[in-house]
Coordinates of C-alpha atoms and ligand atoms in Angstrom, one line a residue:
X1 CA 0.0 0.0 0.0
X2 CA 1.4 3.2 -1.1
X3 CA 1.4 6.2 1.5
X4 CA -0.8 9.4 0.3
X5 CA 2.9 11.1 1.0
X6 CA 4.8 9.9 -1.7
X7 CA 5.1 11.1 -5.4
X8 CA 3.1 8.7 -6.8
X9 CA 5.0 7.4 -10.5
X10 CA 4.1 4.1 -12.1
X11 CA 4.3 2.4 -15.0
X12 CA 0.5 1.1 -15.5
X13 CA -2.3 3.2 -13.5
X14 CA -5.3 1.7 -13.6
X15 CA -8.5 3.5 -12.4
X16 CA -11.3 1.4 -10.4
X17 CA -10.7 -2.1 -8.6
X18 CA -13.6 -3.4 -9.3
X19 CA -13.5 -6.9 -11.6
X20 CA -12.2 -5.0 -14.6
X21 CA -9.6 -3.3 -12.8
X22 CA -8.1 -6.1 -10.3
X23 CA -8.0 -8.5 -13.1
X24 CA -6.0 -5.9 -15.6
X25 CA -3.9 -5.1 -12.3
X26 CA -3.1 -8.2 -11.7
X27 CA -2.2 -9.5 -15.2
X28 CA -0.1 -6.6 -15.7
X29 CA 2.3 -6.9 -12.4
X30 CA 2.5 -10.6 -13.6
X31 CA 4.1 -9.0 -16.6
X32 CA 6.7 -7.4 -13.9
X33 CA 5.4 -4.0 -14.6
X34 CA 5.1 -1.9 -11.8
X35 CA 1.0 -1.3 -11.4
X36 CA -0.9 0.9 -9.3
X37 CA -4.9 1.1 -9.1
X38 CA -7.1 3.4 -7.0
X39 CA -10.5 2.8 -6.1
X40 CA -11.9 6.3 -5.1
X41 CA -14.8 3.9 -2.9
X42 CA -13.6 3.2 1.5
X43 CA -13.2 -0.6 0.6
X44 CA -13.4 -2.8 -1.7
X45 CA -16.1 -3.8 -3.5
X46 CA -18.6 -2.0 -0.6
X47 CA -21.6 -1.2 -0.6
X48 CA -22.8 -4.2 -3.4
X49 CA -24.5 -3.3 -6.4
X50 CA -24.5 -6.3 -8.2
X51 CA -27.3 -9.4 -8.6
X52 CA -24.4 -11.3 -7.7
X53 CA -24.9 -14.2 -9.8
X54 CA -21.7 -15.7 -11.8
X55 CA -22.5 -18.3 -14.8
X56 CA -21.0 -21.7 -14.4
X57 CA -17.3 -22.3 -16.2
X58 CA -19.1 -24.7 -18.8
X59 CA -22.0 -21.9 -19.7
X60 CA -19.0 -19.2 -20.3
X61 CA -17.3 -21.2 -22.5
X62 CA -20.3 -22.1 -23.9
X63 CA -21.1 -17.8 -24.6
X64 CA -17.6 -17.1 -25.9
X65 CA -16.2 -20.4 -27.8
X66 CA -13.2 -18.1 -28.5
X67 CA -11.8 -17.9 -24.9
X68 CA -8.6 -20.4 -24.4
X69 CA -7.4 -20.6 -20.9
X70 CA -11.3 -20.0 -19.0
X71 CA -10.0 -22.6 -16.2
X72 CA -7.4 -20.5 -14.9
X73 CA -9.2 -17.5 -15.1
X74 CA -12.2 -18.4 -13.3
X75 CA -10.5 -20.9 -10.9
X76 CA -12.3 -18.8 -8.1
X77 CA -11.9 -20.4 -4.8
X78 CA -15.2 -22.6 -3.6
X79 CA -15.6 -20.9 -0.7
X80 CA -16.1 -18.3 -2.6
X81 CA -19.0 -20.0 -4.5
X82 CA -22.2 -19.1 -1.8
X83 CA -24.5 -21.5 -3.5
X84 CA -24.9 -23.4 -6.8
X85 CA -27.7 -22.8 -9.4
X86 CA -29.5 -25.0 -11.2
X87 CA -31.2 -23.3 -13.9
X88 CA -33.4 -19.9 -14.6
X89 CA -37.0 -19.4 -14.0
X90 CA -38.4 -17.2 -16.7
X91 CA -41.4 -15.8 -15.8
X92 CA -44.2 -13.6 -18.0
X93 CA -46.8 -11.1 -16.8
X94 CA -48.9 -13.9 -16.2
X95 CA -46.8 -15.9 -14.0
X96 CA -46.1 -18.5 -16.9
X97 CA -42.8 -19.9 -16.1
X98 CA -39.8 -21.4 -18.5
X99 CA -37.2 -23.0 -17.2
X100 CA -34.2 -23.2 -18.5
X101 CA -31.1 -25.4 -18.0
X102 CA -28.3 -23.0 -16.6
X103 CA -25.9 -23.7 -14.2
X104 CA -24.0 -20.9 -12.3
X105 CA -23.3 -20.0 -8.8
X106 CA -23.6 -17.2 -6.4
X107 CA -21.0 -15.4 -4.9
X108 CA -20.9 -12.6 -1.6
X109 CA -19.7 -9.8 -4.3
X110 CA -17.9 -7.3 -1.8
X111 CA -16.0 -10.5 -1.1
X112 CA -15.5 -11.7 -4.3
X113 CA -13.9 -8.2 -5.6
X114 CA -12.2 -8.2 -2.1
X115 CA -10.3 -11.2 -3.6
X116 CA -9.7 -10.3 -7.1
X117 CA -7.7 -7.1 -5.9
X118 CA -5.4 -9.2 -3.1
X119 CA -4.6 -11.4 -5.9
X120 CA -3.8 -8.4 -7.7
X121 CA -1.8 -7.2 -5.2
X122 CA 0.3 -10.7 -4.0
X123 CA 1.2 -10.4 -8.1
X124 CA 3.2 -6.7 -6.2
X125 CA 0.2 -4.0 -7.6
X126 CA -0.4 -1.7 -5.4
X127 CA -3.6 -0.4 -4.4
X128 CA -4.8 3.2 -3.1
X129 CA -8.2 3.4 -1.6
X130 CA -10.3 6.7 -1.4
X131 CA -8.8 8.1 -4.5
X132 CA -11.1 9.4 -6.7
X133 CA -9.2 10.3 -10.7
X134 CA -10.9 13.3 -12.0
X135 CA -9.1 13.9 -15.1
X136 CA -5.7 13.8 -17.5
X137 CA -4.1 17.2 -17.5
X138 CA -0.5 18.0 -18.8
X139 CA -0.1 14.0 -19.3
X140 CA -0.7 13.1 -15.6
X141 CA -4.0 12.2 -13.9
X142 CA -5.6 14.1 -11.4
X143 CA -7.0 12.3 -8.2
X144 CA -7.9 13.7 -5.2
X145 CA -4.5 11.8 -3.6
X146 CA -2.4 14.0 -6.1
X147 CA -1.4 13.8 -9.8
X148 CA -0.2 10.6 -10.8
X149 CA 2.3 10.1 -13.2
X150 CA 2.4 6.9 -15.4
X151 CA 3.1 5.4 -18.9
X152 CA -0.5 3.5 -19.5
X153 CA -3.4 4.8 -17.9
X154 CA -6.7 2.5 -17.8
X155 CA -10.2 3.3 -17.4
X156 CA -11.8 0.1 -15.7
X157 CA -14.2 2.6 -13.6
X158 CA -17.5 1.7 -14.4
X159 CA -20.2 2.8 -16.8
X160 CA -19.8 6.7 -16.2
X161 CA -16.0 6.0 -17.4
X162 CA -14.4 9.7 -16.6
X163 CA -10.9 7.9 -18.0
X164 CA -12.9 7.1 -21.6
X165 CA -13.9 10.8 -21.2
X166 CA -10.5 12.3 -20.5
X167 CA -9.2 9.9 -23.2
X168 CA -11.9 11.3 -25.9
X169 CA -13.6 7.7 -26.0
X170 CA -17.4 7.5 -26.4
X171 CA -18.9 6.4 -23.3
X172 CA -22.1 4.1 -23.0
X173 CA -24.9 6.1 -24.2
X174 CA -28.9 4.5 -23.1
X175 CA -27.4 3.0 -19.9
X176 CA -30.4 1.0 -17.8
X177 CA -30.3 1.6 -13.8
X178 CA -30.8 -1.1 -11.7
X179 CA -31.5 -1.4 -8.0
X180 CA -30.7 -4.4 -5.3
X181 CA -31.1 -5.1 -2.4
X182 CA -31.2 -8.4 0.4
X183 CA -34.4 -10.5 1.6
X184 CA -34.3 -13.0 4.1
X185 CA -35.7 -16.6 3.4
X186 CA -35.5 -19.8 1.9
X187 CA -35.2 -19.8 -1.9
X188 CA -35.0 -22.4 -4.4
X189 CA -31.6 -22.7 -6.4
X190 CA -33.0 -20.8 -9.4
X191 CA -32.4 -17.7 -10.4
X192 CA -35.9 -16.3 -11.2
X193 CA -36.0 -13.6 -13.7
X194 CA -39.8 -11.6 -14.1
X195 CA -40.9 -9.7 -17.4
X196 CA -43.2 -7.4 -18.0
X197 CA -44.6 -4.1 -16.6
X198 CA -43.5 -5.1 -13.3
X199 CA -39.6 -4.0 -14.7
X200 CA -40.4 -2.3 -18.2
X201 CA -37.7 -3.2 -20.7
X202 CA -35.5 -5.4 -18.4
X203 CA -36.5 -7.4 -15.2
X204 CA -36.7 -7.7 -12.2
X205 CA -34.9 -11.4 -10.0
X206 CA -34.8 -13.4 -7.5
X207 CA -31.0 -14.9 -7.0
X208 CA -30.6 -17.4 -4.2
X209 CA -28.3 -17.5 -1.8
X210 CA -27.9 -18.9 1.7
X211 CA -30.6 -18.0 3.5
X212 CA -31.1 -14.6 2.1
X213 CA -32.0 -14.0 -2.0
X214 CA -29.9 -10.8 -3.7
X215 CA -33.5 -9.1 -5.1
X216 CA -33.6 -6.2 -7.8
X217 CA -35.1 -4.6 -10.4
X218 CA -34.0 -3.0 -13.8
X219 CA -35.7 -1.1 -16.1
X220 CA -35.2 0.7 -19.7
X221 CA -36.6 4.5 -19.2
X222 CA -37.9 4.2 -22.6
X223 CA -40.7 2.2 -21.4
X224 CA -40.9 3.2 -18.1
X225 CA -43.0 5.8 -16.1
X226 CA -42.1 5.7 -12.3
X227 CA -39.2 5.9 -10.5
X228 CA -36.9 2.3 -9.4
X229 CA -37.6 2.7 -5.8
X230 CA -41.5 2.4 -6.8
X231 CA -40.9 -0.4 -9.4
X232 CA -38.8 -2.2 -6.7
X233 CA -41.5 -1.5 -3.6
X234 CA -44.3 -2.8 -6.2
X235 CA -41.7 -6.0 -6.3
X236 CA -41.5 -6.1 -3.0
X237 CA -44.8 -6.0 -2.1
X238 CA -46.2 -8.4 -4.3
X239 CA -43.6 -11.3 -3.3
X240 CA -44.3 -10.2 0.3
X241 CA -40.2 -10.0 0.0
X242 CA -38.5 -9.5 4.0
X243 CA -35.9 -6.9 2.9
X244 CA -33.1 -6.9 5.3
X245 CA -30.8 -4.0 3.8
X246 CA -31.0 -0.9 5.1
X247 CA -31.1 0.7 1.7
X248 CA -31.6 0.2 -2.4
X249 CA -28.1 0.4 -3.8
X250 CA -28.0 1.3 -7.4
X251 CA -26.4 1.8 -10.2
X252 CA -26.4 2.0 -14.2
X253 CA -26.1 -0.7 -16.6
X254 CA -24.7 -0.7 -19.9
X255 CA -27.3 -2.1 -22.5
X256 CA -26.2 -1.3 -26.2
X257 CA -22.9 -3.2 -26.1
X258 CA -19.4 -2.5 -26.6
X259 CA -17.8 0.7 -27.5
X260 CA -16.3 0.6 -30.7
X261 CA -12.8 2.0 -30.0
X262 CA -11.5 0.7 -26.9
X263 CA -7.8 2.4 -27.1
X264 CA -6.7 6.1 -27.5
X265 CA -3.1 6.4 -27.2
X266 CA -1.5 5.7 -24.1
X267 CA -5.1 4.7 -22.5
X268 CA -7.4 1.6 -22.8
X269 CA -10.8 0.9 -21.1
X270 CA -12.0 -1.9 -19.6
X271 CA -15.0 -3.6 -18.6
X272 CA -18.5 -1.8 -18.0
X273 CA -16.1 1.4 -18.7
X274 CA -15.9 -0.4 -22.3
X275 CA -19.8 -1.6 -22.5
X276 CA -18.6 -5.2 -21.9
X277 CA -21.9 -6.4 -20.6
X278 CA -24.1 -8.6 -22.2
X279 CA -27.2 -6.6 -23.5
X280 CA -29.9 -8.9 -22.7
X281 CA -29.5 -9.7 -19.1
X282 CA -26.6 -7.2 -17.9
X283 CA -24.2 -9.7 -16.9
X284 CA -20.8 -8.1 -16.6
X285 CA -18.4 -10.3 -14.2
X286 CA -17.3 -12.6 -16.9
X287 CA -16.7 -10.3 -19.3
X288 CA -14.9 -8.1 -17.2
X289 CA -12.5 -10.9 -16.2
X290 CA -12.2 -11.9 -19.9
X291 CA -11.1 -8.5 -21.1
X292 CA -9.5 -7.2 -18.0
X293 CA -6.7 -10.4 -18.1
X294 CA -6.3 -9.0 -22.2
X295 CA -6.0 -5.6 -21.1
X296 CA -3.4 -6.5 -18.1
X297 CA -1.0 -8.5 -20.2
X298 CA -0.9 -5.9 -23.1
X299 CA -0.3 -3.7 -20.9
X300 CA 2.3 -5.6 -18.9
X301 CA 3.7 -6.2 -22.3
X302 CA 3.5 -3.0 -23.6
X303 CA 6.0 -1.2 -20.6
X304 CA 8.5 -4.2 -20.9
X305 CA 8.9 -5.0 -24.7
X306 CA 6.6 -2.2 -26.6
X307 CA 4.0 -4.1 -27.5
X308 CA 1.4 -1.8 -29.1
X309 CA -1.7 -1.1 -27.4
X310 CA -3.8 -1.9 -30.2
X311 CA -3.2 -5.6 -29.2
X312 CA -6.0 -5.4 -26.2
X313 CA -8.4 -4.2 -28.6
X314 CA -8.0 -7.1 -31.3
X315 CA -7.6 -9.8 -28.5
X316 CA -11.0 -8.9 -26.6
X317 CA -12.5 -8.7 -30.1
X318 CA -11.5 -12.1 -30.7
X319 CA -13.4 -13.2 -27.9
X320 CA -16.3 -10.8 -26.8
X321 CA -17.0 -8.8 -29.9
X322 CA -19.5 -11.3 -31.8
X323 CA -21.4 -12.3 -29.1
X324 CA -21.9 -8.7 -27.6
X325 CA -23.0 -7.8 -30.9
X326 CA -25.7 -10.9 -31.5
X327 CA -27.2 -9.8 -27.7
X328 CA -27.2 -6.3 -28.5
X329 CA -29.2 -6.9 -31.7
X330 CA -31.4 -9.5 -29.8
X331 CA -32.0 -6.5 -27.2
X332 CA -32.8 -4.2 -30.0
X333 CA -35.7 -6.9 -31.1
X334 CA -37.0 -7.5 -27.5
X335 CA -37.3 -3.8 -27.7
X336 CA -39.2 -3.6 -30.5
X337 CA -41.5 -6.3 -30.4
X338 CA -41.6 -7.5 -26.8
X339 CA -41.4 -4.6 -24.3
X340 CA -44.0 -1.7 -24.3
X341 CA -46.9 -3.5 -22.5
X342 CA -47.8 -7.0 -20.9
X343 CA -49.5 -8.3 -24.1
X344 CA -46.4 -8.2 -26.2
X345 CA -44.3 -9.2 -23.4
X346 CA -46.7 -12.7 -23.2
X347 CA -46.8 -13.4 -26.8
X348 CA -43.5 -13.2 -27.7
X349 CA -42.0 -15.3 -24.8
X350 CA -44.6 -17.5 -25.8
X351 CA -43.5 -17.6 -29.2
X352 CA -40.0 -17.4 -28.2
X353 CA -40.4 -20.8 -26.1
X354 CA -38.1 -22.2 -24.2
X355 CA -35.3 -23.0 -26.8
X356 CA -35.1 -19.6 -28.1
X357 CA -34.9 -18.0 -24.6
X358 CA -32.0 -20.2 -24.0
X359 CA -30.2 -18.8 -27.5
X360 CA -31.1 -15.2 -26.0
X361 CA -29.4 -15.7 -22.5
X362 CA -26.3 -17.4 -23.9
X363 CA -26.0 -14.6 -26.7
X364 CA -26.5 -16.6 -29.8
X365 CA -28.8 -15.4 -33.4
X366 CA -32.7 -16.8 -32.2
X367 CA -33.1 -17.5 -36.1
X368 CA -33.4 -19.7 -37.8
Ligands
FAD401 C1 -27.9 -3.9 -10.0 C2 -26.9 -4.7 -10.8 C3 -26.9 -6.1 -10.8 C4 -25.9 -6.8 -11.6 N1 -25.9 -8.2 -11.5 C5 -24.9 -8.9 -12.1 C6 -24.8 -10.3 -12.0 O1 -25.6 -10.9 -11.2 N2 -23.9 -10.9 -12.7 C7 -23.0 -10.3 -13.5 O2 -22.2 -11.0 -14.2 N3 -23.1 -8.9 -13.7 C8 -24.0 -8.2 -13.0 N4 -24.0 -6.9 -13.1 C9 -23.0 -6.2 -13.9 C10 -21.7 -6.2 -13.2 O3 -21.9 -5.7 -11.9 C11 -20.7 -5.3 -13.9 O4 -20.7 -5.6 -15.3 C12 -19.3 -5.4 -13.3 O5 -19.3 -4.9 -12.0 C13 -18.2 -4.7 -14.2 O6 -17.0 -4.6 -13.5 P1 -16.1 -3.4 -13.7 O7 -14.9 -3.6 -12.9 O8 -16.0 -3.0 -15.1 O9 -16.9 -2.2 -13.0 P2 -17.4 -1.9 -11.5 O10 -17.6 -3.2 -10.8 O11 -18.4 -0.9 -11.6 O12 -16.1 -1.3 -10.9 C14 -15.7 0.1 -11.1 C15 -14.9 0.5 -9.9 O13 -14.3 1.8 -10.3 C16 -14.5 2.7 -9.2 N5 -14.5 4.0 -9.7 C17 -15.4 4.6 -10.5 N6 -15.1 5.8 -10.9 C18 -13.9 6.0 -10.3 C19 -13.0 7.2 -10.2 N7 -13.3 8.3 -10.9 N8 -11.8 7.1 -9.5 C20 -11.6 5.9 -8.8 N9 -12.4 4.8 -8.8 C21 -13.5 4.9 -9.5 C22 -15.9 2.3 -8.6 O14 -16.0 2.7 -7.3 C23 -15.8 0.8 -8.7 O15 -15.2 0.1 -7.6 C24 -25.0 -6.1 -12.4 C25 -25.0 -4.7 -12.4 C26 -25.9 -4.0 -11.6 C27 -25.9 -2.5 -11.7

């Protein structure tokens, strides 16, 4: 841990320690680089704002054929893993219910980013905490612990990315916000996922863990005419849901995909920062993992042999790009046709059926 004191210089800053950034961090010590990230947040990975729900190894290869190597990148410890799942409920405005084979598992996520950023730092990154980067002026980045000097800077701080900003990238435009919270209870080892006006545009869940269930609600503002906190009481209410957290923690979901250009000289982004989340259902944690272990080693390998930057962006393509880009165009139909009222919503999961809902979750063309 570096002391606010010292003149901070590095090789490779990277900006946000959540998955994105404790994964890049990590890769890019590996690389013997010297790596600092700063997490402007008290701790780690606190408060949550995450369904908290990670898709099995078998089901991520099964999303990105491309990815070599996914046992070592999500060997994540088992007592880690809170609770296995065995498959998701799909469930329409009139309580119909698909199920779907899908195995995954669900993780405690302040601990689960807790871990990611040790492991980066036993790899010898170093980690500030309560340093928040505001921009890049005269080639240095601003935080409120100083300016920071470095060689690659990269954005791996969220959806509102203020790196992609200082490096002239688009951010996400049409982000969705989502709320979460804690109930208390027993609940089946499906995730349950609920369509219709009760979350227009999105949905709201159910994901079980031990003895409690991470609860939420999404929603597109296109469709939508209230506020979360009433879509999430209606939730709430109608489940007869014990909430046990003191308060709705929320935040904004990417929904249209990747950004095209990922690199602007000396800077990359990474993760939600780069709209690596899967349209359809917002799942992020793989792909932040995915691309963040790219965007590391590039990095890594960019300070000790010169490796050009441009590397990250072809490598994540490799893997991410195709896939992103079938669920954001199955997003854009579910738009379209599905979402806008209840009726829709019914007929076309009913058309949809349980095969083609499968093909929409794992990010794969419905037709033919
Ligand atoms: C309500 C909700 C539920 C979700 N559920 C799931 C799920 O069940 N499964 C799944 O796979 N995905 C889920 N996602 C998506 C997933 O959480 C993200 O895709 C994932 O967190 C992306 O990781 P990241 O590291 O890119 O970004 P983040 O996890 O957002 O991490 C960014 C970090 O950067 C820090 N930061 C931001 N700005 C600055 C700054 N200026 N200076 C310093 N630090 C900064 C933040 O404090 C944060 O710690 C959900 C998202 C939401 C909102």
């Amino acid at each position: 841990m570096i002391s606010l004191v010292d003149k901070i210089k590095t090789d490779i800053l990277v900006v946000g320690s959540g998955p994105a950034g404790s994964v890049t961090a990590r890769y890019a010590a590996m690389k013997g680089a010297q790596v600092t990230f700063i997490e402007r947040r008290l701790e780690v990975g606190v408060p949550v704002r995450c369904g908290e729900m990670i898709p099995s190894n078998e089901e991520i290869k099964g999303m990105f054929p491309n990815l070599e190597d996914a046992e070592s990148l999500f060997d994540i410890p088992k007592e880690l893993h809170l609770r296995d799942i065995k498959g998701i409920k799909l469930i329409d405005p009139k309580d119909k219910c698909t199920l779907l084979d899908f195995t995954g598992y669900t993780i405690n996520r302040d601990k689960f980013d807790q871990y990611l950023a040790d492991e980066a730092q036993k790899e010898g990154a170093d980690l500030i905490k309560s340093c928040q980067f505001k921009e890049i002026k005269d080639g240095k980045a601003v935080t409120t612990c100083g300016d920071i000097e470095y060689k690659v800077i990269i954005g791996a701080d969220g959806p509102g990315s203020r790196v992609a900003q200082s490096l002239g990238l688009m951010r996400n435009h049409m982000p969705y916000p989502a709320v979460t919270a804690q109930a208390k209870g027993d609940f089946e080892p499906y995730v349950q996922m609920f369509f219709g006006g009760i979350a227009p545009g999105a949905y709201s869940w159910v994901i079980p863990k031990i003895g409690q269930a991470n609860i939420g609600v999404g929603f597109s503002p296109k469709f939508s005419n209230g506020t979360l906190s009433h879509y999430f009481d209606k939730f709430v209410k109608m489940h007869e849901f014990d909430v046990i957290s003191d308060k709705l923690e929320g935040k904004y979901v990417p929904s249209e995909g990747a950004i095209p250009k990922t690199v602007a000289g000396n800077g990359m982004v990474v993760g939600d920062a780069a709209g690596h989340v899967i349209s359809v259902n917002g799942g992020g944690i793989p792909l932040a993992l995915i691309a963040g272990r790219f965007c590391g080693q590039v990095a890594g390998d960019n300070i000790k042999e010169g490796r050009s930057l441009i590397d990250y962006e072809t490598l994540w393509k490799e893997v991410l790009y195709k896939p992103l880009k079938i669920a954001a165009n199955n997003k854009r139909l579910a738009d379209t046709f599905a979402f806008g009222s209840d009726k829709r919503t019914e007929i076309c999961m009913s058309i949809l059926g349980m095969r083609r809902m499968g093909k929409l979750i794992r990010c794969k063309h419905l037709f033919p």
